[in-house]
Coordinates of C-alpha atoms in Angstrom, one line a residue:
Chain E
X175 CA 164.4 -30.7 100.6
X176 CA 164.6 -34.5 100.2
X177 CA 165.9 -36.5 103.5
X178 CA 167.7 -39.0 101.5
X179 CA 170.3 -39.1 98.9
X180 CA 172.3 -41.5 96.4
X181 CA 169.0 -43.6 96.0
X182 CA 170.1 -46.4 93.5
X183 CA 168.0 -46.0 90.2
X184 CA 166.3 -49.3 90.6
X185 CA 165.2 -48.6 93.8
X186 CA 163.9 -45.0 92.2
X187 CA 162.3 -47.2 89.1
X188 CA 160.8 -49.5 92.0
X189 CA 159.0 -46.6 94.4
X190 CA 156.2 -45.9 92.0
X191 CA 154.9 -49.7 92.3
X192 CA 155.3 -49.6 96.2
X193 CA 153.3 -46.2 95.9
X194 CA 150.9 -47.9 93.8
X195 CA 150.5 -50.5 95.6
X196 CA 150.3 -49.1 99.1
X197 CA 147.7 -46.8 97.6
X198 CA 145.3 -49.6 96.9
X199 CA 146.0 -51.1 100.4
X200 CA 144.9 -47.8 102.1
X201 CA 141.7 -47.8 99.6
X202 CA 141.3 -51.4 101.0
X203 CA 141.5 -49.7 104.7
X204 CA 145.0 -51.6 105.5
X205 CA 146.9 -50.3 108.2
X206 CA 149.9 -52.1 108.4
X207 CA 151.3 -55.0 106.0
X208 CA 154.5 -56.9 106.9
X209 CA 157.4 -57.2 104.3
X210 CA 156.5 -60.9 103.3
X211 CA 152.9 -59.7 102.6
X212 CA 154.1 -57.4 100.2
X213 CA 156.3 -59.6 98.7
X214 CA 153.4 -61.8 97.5
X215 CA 151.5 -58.9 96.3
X216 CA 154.5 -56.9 94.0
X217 CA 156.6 -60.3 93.6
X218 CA 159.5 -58.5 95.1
X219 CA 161.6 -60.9 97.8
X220 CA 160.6 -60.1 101.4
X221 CA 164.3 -59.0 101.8
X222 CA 164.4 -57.1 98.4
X223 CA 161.4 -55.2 99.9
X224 CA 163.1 -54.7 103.1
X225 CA 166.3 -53.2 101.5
X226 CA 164.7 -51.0 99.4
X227 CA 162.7 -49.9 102.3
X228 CA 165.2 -49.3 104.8
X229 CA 166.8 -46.7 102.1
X230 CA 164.1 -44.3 103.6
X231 CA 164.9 -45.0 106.9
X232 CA 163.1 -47.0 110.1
X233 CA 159.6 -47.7 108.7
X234 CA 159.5 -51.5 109.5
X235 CA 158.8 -52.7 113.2
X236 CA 159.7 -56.1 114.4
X237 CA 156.5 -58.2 114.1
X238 CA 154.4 -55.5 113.6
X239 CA 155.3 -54.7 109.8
X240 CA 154.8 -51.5 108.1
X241 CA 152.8 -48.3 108.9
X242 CA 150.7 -49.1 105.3
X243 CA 149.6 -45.1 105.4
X244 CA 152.9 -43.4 106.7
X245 CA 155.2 -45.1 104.5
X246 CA 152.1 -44.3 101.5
X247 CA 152.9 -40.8 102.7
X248 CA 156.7 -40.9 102.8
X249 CA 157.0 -42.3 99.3
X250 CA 154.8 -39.8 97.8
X251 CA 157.1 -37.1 99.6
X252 CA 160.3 -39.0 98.8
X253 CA 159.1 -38.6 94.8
X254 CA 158.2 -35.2 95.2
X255 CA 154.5 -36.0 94.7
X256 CA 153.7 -33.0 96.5
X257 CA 154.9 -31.0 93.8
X258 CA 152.5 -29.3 90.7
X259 CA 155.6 -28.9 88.3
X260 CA 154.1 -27.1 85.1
X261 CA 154.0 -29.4 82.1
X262 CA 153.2 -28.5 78.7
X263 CA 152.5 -31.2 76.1
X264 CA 153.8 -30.8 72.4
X265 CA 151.6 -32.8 69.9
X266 CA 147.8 -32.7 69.6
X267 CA 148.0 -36.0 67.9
X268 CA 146.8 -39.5 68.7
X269 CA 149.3 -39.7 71.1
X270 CA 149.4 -36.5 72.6
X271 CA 145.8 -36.6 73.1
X272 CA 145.9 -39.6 74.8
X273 CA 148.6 -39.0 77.5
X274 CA 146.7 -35.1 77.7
X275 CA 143.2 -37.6 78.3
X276 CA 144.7 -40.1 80.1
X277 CA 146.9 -39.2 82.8
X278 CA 146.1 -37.8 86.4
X279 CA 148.6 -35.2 86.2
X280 CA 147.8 -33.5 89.2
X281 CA 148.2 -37.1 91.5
X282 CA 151.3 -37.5 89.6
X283 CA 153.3 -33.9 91.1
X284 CA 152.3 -32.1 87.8
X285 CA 149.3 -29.9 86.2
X286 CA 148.8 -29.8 82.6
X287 CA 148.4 -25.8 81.4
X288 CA 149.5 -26.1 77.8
X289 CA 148.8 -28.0 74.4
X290 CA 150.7 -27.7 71.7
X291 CA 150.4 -27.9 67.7
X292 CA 151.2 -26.4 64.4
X293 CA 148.3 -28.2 62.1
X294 CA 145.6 -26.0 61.6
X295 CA 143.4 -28.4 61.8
X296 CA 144.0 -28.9 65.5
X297 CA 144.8 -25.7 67.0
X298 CA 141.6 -24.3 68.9
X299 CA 140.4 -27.8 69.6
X300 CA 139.6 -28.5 73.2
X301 CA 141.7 -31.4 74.9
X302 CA 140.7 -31.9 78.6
X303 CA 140.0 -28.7 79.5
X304 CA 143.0 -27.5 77.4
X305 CA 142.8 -25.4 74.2
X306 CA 145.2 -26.3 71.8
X307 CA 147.4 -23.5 70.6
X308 CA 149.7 -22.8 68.0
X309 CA 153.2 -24.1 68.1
X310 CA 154.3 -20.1 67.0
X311 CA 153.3 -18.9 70.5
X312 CA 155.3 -21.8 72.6
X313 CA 157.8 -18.6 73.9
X314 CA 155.2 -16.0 74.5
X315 CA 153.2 -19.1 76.5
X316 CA 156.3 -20.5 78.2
X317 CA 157.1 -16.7 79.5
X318 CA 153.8 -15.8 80.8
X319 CA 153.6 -19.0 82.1
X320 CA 156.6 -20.3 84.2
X321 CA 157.1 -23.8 82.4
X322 CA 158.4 -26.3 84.2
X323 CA 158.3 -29.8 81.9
X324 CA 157.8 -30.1 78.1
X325 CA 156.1 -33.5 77.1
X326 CA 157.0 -34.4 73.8
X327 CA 154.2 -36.3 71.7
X328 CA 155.8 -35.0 68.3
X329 CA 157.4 -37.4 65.4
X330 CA 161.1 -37.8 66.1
X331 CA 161.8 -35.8 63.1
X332 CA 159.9 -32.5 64.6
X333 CA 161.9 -33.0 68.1
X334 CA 165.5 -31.5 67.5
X335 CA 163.9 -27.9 66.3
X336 CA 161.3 -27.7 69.1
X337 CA 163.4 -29.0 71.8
X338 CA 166.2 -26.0 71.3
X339 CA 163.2 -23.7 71.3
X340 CA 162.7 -25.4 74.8
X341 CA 166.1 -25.1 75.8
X342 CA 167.1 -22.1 74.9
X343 CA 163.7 -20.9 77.0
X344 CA 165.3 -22.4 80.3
X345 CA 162.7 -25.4 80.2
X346 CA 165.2 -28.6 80.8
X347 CA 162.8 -31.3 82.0
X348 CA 160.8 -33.5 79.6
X349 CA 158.9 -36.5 79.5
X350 CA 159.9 -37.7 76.1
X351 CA 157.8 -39.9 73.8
X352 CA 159.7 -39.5 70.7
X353 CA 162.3 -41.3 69.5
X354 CA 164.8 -38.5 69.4
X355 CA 167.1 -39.4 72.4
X356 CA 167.6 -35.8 74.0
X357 CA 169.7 -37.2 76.6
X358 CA 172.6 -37.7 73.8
X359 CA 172.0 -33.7 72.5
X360 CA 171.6 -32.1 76.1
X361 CA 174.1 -32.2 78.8
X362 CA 172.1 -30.3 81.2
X363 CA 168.9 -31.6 81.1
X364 CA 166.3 -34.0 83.0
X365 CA 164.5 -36.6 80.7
X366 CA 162.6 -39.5 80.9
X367 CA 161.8 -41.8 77.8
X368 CA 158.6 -43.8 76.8
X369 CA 160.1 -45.3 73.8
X370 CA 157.0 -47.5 72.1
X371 CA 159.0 -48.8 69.5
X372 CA 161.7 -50.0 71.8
X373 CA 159.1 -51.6 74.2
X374 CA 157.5 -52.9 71.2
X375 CA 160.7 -54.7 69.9
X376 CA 161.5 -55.8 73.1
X377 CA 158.6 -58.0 73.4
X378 CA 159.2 -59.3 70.1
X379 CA 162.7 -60.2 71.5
X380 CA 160.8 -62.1 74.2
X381 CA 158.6 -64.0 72.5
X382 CA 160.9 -65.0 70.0
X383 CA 163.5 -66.0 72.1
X384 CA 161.2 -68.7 74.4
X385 CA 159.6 -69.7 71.0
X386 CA 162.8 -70.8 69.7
X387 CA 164.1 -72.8 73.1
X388 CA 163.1 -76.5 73.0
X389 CA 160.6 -77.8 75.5
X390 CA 162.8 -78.7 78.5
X391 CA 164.1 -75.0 78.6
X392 CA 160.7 -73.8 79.0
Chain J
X241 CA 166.0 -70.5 65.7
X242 CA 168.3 -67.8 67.5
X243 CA 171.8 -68.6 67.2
X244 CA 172.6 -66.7 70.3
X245 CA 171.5 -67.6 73.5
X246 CA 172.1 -66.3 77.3
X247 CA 172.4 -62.8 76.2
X248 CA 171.6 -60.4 79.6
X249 CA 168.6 -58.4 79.7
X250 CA 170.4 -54.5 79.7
X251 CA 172.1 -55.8 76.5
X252 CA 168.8 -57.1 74.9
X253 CA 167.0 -53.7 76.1
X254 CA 169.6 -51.3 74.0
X255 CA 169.2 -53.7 71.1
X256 CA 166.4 -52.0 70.1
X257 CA 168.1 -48.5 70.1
X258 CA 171.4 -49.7 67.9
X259 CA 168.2 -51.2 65.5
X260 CA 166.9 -47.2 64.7
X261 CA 170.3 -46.2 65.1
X262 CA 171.7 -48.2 62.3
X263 CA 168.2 -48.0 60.5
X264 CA 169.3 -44.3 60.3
X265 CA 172.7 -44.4 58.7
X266 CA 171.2 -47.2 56.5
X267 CA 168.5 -44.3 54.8
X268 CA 171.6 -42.2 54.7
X269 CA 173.7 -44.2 52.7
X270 CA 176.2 -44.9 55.5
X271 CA 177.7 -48.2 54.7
X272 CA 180.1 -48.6 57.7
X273 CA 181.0 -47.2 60.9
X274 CA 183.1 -47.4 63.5
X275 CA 182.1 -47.7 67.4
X276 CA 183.5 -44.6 68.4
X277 CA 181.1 -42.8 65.7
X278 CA 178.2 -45.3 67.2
X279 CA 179.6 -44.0 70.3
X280 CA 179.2 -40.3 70.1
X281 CA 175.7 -40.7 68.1
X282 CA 174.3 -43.0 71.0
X283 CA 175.9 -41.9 73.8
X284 CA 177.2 -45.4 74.7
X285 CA 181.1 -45.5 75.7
X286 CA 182.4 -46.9 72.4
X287 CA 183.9 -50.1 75.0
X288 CA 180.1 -50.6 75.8
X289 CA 179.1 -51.2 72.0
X290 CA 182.0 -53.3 71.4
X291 CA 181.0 -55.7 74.0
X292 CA 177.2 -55.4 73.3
X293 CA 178.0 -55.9 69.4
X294 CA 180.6 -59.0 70.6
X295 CA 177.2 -60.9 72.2
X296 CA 176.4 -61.4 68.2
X297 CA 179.8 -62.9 67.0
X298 CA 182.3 -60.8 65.2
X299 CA 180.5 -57.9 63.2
X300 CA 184.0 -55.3 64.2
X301 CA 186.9 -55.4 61.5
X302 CA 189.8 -53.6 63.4
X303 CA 189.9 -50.6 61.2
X304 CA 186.9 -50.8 59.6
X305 CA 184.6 -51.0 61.8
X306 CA 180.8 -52.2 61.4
X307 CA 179.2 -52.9 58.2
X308 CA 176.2 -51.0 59.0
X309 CA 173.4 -53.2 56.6
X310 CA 174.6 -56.7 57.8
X311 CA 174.5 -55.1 61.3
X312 CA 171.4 -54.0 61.0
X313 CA 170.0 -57.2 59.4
X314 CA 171.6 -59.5 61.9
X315 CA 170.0 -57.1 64.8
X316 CA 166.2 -57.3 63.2
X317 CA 167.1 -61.0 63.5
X318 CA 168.1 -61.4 66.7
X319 CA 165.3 -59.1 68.0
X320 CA 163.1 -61.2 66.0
X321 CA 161.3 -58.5 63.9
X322 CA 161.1 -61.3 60.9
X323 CA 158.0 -62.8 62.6
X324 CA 154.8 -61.6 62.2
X325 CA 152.9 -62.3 65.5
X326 CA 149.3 -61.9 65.4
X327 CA 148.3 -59.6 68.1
X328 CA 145.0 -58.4 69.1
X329 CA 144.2 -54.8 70.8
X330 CA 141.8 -54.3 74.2
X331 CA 140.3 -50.9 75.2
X332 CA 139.6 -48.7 72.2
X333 CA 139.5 -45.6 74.3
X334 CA 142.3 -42.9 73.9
X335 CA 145.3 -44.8 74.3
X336 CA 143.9 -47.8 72.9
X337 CA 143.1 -46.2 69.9
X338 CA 146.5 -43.9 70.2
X339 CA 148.2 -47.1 70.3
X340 CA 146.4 -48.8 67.3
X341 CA 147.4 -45.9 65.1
X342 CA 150.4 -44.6 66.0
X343 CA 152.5 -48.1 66.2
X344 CA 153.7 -49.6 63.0
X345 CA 153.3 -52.7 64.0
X346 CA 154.2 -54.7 60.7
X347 CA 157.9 -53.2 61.4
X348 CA 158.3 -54.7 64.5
X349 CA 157.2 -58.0 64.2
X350 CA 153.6 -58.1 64.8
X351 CA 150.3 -57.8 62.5
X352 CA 146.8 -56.0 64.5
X353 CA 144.4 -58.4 63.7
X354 CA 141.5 -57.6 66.1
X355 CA 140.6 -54.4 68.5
X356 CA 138.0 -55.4 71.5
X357 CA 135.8 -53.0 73.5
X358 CA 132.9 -53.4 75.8
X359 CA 131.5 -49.5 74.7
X360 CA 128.3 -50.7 73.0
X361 CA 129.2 -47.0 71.3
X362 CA 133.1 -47.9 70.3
X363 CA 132.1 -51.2 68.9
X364 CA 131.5 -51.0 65.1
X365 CA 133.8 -47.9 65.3
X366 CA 137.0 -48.3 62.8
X367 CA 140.6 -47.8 63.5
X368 CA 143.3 -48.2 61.4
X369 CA 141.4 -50.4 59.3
X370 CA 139.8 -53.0 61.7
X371 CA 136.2 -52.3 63.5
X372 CA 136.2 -52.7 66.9
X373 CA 134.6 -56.0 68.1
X374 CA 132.3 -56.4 71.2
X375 CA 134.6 -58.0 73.7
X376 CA 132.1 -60.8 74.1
X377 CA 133.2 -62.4 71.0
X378 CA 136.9 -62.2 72.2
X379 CA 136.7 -66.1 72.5
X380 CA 135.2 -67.0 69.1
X381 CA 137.5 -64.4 67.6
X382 CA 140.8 -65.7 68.8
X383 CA 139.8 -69.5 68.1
X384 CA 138.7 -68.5 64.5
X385 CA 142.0 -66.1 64.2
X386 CA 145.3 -67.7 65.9
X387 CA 146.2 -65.0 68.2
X388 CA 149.7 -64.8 69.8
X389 CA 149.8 -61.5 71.3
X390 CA 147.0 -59.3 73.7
X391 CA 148.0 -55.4 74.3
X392 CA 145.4 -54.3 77.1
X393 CA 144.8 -51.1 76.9
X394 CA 142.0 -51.0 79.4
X395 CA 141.9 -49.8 83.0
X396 CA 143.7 -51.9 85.7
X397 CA 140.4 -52.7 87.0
X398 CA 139.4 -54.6 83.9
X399 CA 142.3 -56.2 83.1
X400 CA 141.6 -59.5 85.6
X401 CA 138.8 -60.8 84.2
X402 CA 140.3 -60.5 80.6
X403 CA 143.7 -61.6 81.3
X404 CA 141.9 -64.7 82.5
X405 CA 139.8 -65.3 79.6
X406 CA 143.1 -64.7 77.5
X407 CA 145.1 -67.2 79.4
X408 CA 142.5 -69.7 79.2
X409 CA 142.7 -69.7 75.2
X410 CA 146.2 -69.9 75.4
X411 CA 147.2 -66.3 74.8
X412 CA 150.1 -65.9 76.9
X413 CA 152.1 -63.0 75.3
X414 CA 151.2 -59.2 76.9
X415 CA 151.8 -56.1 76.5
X416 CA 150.3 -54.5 79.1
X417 CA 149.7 -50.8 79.7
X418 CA 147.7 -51.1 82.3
X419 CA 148.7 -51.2 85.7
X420 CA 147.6 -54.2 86.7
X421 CA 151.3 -56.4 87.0
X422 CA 150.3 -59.6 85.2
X423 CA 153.4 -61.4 85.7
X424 CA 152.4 -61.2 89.9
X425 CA 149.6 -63.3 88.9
X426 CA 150.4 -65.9 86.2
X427 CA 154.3 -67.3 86.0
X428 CA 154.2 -69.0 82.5
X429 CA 153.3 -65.7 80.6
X430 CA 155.5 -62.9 78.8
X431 CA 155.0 -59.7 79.4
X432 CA 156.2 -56.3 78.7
X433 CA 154.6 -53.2 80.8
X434 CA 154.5 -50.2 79.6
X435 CA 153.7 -48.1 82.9
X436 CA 152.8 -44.5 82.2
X437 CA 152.3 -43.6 85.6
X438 CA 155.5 -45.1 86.9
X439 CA 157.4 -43.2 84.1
X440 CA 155.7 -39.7 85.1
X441 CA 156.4 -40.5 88.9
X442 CA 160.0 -41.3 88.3
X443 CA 160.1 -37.6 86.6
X444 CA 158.9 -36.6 89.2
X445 CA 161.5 -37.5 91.5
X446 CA 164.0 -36.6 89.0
X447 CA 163.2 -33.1 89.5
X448 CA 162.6 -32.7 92.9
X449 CA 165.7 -34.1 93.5
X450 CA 167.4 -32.2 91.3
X451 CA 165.9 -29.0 92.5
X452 CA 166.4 -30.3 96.0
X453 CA 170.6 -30.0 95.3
X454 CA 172.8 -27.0 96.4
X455 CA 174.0 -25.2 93.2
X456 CA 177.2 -26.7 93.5
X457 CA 176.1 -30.2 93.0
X458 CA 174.2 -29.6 89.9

């Protein structure tokens, strides 16, 4: 049961670079770090750092700083990194093999148990560990085993049909790397996008943008 | 040169989403639309798009609503997807190479000119058309070929050294999947993460917190 509630969605968005980075200060064998430390390392204000912070509570100490490996611990808790949520991934593709390949799953509150496609050509292979099956036995697999988080590495145009296949098996969390914005289809449902494209355009925004302002802006 | 200036950062971060929404109704032949119909496809309040589309000058006909091809065009302009920034790839391992192929790059702006490893047995290797250079000749390479953009696709540990080299030649424009945060270290760059890990650990939280609420408040 989390301790804390009505955490702002920035200050959700910002736990996984405090995590991140108090990770790598524990690796380092820090034990405490004060707030204006951390502000030069995650170029987040001192203050910033120390609202956020105080969200979750007394972790700070006048002059002394922070606790590097209790408030480590307390953000992984406060994310629910202690968790193994079951995640299948749909889409054996380039894509979908690399987030299978890439991410730690299991440092992340989740384990990988299923890969999904229905080319021929893939089903069988062997993706970390991880046999791909056929996209015809998603219910039986999702039934036998309880399925907590669908990632989808699928074209946009292959989402709608497999994600009502999801929904209607109970499965209502998904890490979603399509375009199709489930969010807008599903009312009940828990879903965080990786949209390339969008990232992809968004740079182009950027760069455009201080390309086109004269020097002295700059 | 952008004839609109000043416009805040949520506003330029759904541009990207009205772009493939309206890139949709274009391949269906939808000529016009109004921004309640934007509304319910997008899930934006139709009050939301109004103001968004009122950044960009007067696109709205009271009773008409949007022509959907001029917005479109207009959008591609603002965003900048007229250009054709020369980028060039590092780390050709899984999401390297997931990245390589699965982008289409020439839609958004940019042209892959280059992909650089440091895997004596990944260089030579060919994806999507280019052969993977040794990273040693990353210097030559973007002196010879006028490079705008770097994607690193390497491990945080690696990206330092290379983001170093990069800046030296000039190469200032990033988008950066690793997890090292470039714009901590260098303040006259552009940069656009994409941070799978963050994204996987704000699911996380997403559904622990969810799970963590009484019936009633779900």
């Amino acid at each position: 049961m989390h301790k804390y509630k009505n955490i702002s969605d920035p200050v959700i968005r910002r736990l996984p670079r405090y995590y991140r980075f108090l990770g790598e200060l524990l690796d380092k064998g820090v034990e405490r770090i004060s707030s204006r430390e951390l502000s030069d390392k995650m170029g987040f204000t001192a203050s910033q750092i120390r609202q956020d912070l105080n969200c979750f509570g007394g972790f700070g100490q006048q002059g002394y700083g922070y606790c590097v490996k209790s408030l480590y611990n307390e953000i992984a808790h406060i994310l629910g990194l202690d968790h193994s949520y079951k995640a299948i991934l749909i889409g054996a593709g380039n894509l979908g093999r690399a987030v299978a390949t890439h991410m730690s799953f299991e440092k992340r509150g989740f384990k990988l148990i299923g890969i999904f496609d229905n080319d021929k050509n893939k089903i069988g292979q062997t993706i970390r560990d991880i046999q791909v099956s056929d996209l015809d036995n998603l219910e039986q697999f999702c039934t036998e085993n309880k399925t907590d988080v669908a990632i989808f590495c699928v074209p946009k145009t292959a989402t709608p049909e497999i994600a009502e296949r999801l929904h209607k098996l109970g499965i209502k969390n998904y890490w979603n790397f399509s375009h199709y914005d489930l969010a807008v289809h599903y009312d009940d449902i828990i879903v965080e996008n990786v949209h390339l494209n969008d990232s992809l355009m968004t740079l182009c925004y950027k760069i455009s943008d201080a390309n086109d302002k004269p020097e002295d802006e700059q």
